[in-house]
Coordinates of C-alpha atoms in Angstrom, one line a residue:
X632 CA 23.5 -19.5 7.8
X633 CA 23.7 -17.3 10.7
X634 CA 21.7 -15.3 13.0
X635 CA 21.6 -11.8 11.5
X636 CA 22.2 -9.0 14.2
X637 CA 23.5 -11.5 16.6
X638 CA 21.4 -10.6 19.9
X639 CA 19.5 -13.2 22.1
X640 CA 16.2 -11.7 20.7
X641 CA 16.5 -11.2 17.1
X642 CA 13.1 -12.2 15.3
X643 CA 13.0 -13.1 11.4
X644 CA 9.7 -13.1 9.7
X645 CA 8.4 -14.2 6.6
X646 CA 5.2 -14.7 4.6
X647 CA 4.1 -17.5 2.6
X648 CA 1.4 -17.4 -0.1
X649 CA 1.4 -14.7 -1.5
X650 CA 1.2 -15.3 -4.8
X651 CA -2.1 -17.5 -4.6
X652 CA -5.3 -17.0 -6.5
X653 CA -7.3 -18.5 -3.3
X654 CA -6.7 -18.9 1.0
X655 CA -5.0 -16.3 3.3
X656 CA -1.5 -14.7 3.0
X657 CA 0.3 -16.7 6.3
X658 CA 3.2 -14.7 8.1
X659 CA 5.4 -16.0 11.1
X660 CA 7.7 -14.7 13.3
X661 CA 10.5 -16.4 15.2
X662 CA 13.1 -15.8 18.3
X663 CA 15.8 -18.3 18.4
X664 CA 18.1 -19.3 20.5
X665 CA 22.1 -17.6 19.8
X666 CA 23.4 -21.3 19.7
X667 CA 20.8 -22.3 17.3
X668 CA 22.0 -25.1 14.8
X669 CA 20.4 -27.1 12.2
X670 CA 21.7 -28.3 9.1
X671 CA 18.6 -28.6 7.3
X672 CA 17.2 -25.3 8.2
X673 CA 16.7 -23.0 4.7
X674 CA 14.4 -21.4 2.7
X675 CA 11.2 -23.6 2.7
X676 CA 11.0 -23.5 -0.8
X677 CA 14.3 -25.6 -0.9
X678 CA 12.9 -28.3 1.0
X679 CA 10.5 -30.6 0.1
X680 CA 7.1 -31.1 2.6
X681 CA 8.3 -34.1 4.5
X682 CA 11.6 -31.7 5.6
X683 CA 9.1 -28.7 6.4
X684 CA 6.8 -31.2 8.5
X685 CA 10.2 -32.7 9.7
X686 CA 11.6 -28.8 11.1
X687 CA 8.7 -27.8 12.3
X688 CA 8.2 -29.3 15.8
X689 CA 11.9 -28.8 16.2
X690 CA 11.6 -24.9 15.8
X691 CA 8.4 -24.5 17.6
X692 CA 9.9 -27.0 20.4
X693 CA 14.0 -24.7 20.6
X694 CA 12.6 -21.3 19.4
X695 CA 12.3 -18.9 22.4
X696 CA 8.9 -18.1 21.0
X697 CA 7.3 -18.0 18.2
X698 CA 3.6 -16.7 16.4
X699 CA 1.7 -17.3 12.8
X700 CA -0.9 -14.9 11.5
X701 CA -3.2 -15.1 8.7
X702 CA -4.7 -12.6 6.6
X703 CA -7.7 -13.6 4.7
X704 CA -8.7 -12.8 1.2
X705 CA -11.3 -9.8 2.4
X706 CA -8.7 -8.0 4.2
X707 CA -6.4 -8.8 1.2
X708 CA -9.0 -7.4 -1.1
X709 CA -9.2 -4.2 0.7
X710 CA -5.8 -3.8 1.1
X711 CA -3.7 -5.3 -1.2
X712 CA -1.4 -8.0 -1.2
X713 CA 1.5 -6.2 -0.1
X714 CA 0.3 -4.5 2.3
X715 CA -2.0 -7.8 3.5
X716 CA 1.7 -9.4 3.7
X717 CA 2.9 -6.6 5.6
X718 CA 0.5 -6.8 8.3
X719 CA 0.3 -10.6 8.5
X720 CA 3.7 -10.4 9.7
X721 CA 3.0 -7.4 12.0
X722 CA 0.0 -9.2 13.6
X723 CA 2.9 -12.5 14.2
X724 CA 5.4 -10.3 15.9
X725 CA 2.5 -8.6 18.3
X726 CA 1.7 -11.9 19.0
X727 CA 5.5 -12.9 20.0
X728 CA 5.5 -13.5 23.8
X729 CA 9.0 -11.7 24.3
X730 CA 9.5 -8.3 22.6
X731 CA 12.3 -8.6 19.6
X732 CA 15.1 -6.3 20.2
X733 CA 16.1 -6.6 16.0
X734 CA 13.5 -8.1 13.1
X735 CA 15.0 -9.5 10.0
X736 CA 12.6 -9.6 6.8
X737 CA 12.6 -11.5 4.0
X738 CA 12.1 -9.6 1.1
X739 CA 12.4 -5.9 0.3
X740 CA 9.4 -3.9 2.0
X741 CA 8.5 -3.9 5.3
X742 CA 6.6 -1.0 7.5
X743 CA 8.5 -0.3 11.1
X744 CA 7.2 -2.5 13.8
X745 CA 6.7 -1.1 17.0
X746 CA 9.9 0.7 17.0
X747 CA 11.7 -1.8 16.7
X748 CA 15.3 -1.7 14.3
X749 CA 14.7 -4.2 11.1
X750 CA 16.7 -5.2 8.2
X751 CA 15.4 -6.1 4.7
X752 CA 17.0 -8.9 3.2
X753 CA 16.2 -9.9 -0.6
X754 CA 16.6 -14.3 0.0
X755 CA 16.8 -13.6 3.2
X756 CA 15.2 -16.9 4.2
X757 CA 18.2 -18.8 2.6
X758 CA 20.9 -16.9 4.5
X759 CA 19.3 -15.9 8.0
X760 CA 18.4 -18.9 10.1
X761 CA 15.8 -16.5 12.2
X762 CA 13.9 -15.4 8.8
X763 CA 14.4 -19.3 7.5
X764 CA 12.6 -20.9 10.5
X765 CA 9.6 -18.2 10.2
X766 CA 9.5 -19.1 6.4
X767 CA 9.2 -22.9 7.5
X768 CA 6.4 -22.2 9.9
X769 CA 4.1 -19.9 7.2
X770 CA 4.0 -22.4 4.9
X771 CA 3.5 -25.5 7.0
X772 CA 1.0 -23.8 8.8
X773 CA -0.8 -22.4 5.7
X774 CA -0.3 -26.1 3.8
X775 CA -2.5 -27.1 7.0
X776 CA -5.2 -24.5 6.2
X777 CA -5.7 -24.6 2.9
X778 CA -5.9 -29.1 3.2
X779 CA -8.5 -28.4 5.6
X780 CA -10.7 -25.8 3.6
X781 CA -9.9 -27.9 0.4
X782 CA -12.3 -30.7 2.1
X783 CA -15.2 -27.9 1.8
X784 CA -14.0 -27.0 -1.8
X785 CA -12.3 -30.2 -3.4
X786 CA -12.9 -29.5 -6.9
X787 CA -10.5 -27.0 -6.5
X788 CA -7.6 -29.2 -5.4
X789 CA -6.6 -27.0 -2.9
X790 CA -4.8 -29.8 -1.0
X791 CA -2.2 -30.5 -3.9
X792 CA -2.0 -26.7 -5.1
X793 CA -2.1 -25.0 -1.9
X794 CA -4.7 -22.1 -4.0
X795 CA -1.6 -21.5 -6.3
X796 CA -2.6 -20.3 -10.0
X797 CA -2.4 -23.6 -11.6
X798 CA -4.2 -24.7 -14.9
X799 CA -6.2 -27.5 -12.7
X800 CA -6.6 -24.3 -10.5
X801 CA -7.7 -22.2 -13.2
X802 CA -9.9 -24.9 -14.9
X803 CA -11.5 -25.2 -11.7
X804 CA -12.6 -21.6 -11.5
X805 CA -13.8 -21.4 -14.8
X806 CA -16.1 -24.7 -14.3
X807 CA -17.8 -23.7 -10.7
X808 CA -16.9 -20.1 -10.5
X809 CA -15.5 -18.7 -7.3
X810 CA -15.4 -19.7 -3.7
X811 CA -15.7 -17.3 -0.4
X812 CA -11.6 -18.3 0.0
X813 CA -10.8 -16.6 -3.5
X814 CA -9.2 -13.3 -4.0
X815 CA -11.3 -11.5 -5.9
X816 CA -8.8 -8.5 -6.8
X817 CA -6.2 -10.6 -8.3
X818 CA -6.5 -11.9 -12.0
X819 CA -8.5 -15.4 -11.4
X820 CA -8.3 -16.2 -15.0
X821 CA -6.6 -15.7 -18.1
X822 CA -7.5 -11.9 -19.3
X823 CA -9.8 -13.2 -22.4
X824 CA -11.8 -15.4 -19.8
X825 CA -14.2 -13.3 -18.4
X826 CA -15.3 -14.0 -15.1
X827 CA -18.6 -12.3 -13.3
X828 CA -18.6 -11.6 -10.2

């Protein structure tokens, strides 16, 4: 795994959850170091939570800098979730304290940032350490979100699912209907469910 445009200030950025019925989409971006080396550093989805918990003080402690942004289920709503991913990540790189020089993206869209040259890459958080370490920090910092706001919602089991569509997940929503933290525009349940809003 490599940096991607080799400069001192590349920035990788990815999102995590995305794909979730309930909680924000989380996006972070990371600057790290040319020398940068970790064996264990990949996709997070390759690694179980104990690594994640295990790589993240170590990138937030050697990254030059780093940011995460969430984007929460109104603005997802009104936007959609592409677009809600899209600016998650924007609002992490403003938040950078050095400017990137090069951005790497996972994934296949992204909207120019601040002028700033990027690169799409489809998996890119399994072959670009930059995009890897941001992909690490999303989803251990929205795990940490959605445990906390499953303590006001528990029946939904939002510590164990992370607001992913699962059947408990599902079950859940069709028992006690919906929650502020749900995304309204996205299909809660099963089409012959109906749910009212």
């Amino acid at each position: 795994m490599q940096l991607f445009y080799h400069t001192h200030n590349e920035a990788g950025t990815d999102e995590a959850g995305r794909g979730c019925l309930a909680g924000p989409v989380t996006a972070a971006a990371v600057i790290l170091p040319k020398n940068f080396k970790n064996d264990l550093l990949t996709d997070s989805k390759q690694l179980t939570e104990k690594q994640r918990l295990m790589l993240k003080p170590v990138i937030e402690q050697e990254a030059i800098c780093y940011a995460v942004a969430h984007v929460f289920p109104a603005e997802i709503d009104e936007l959609n979730i592409l677009r809600a991913s899209i600016l998650a990540m924007h609002k992490a790189l403003e938040q950078l304290s050095e400017k990137p020089e090069f951005i790497a993206v996972d994934g296949n869209k992204f909207v120019k940032f601040s002028n700033v040259p990027h690169a799409c890459v489809i998996k890119g958080d399994a072959k670009i350490q930059t995009i890897a370490a941001a992909s690490i920090l999303a989803k251990t910092y929205r795990d940490a979100y959605m445990k906390q706001i499953d303590e006001e919602f528990p029946m939904y089991q939002w510590k164990k699912n992370k607001g992913y569509p699962t059947a408990e997940h599902r079950k859940a929503i069709e028992n006690y209907g919906i929650t502020p933290y749900h995304r309204k525009t996205f299909q809660l349940l099963p089409s012959q469910l109906k749910l009212e809003f």
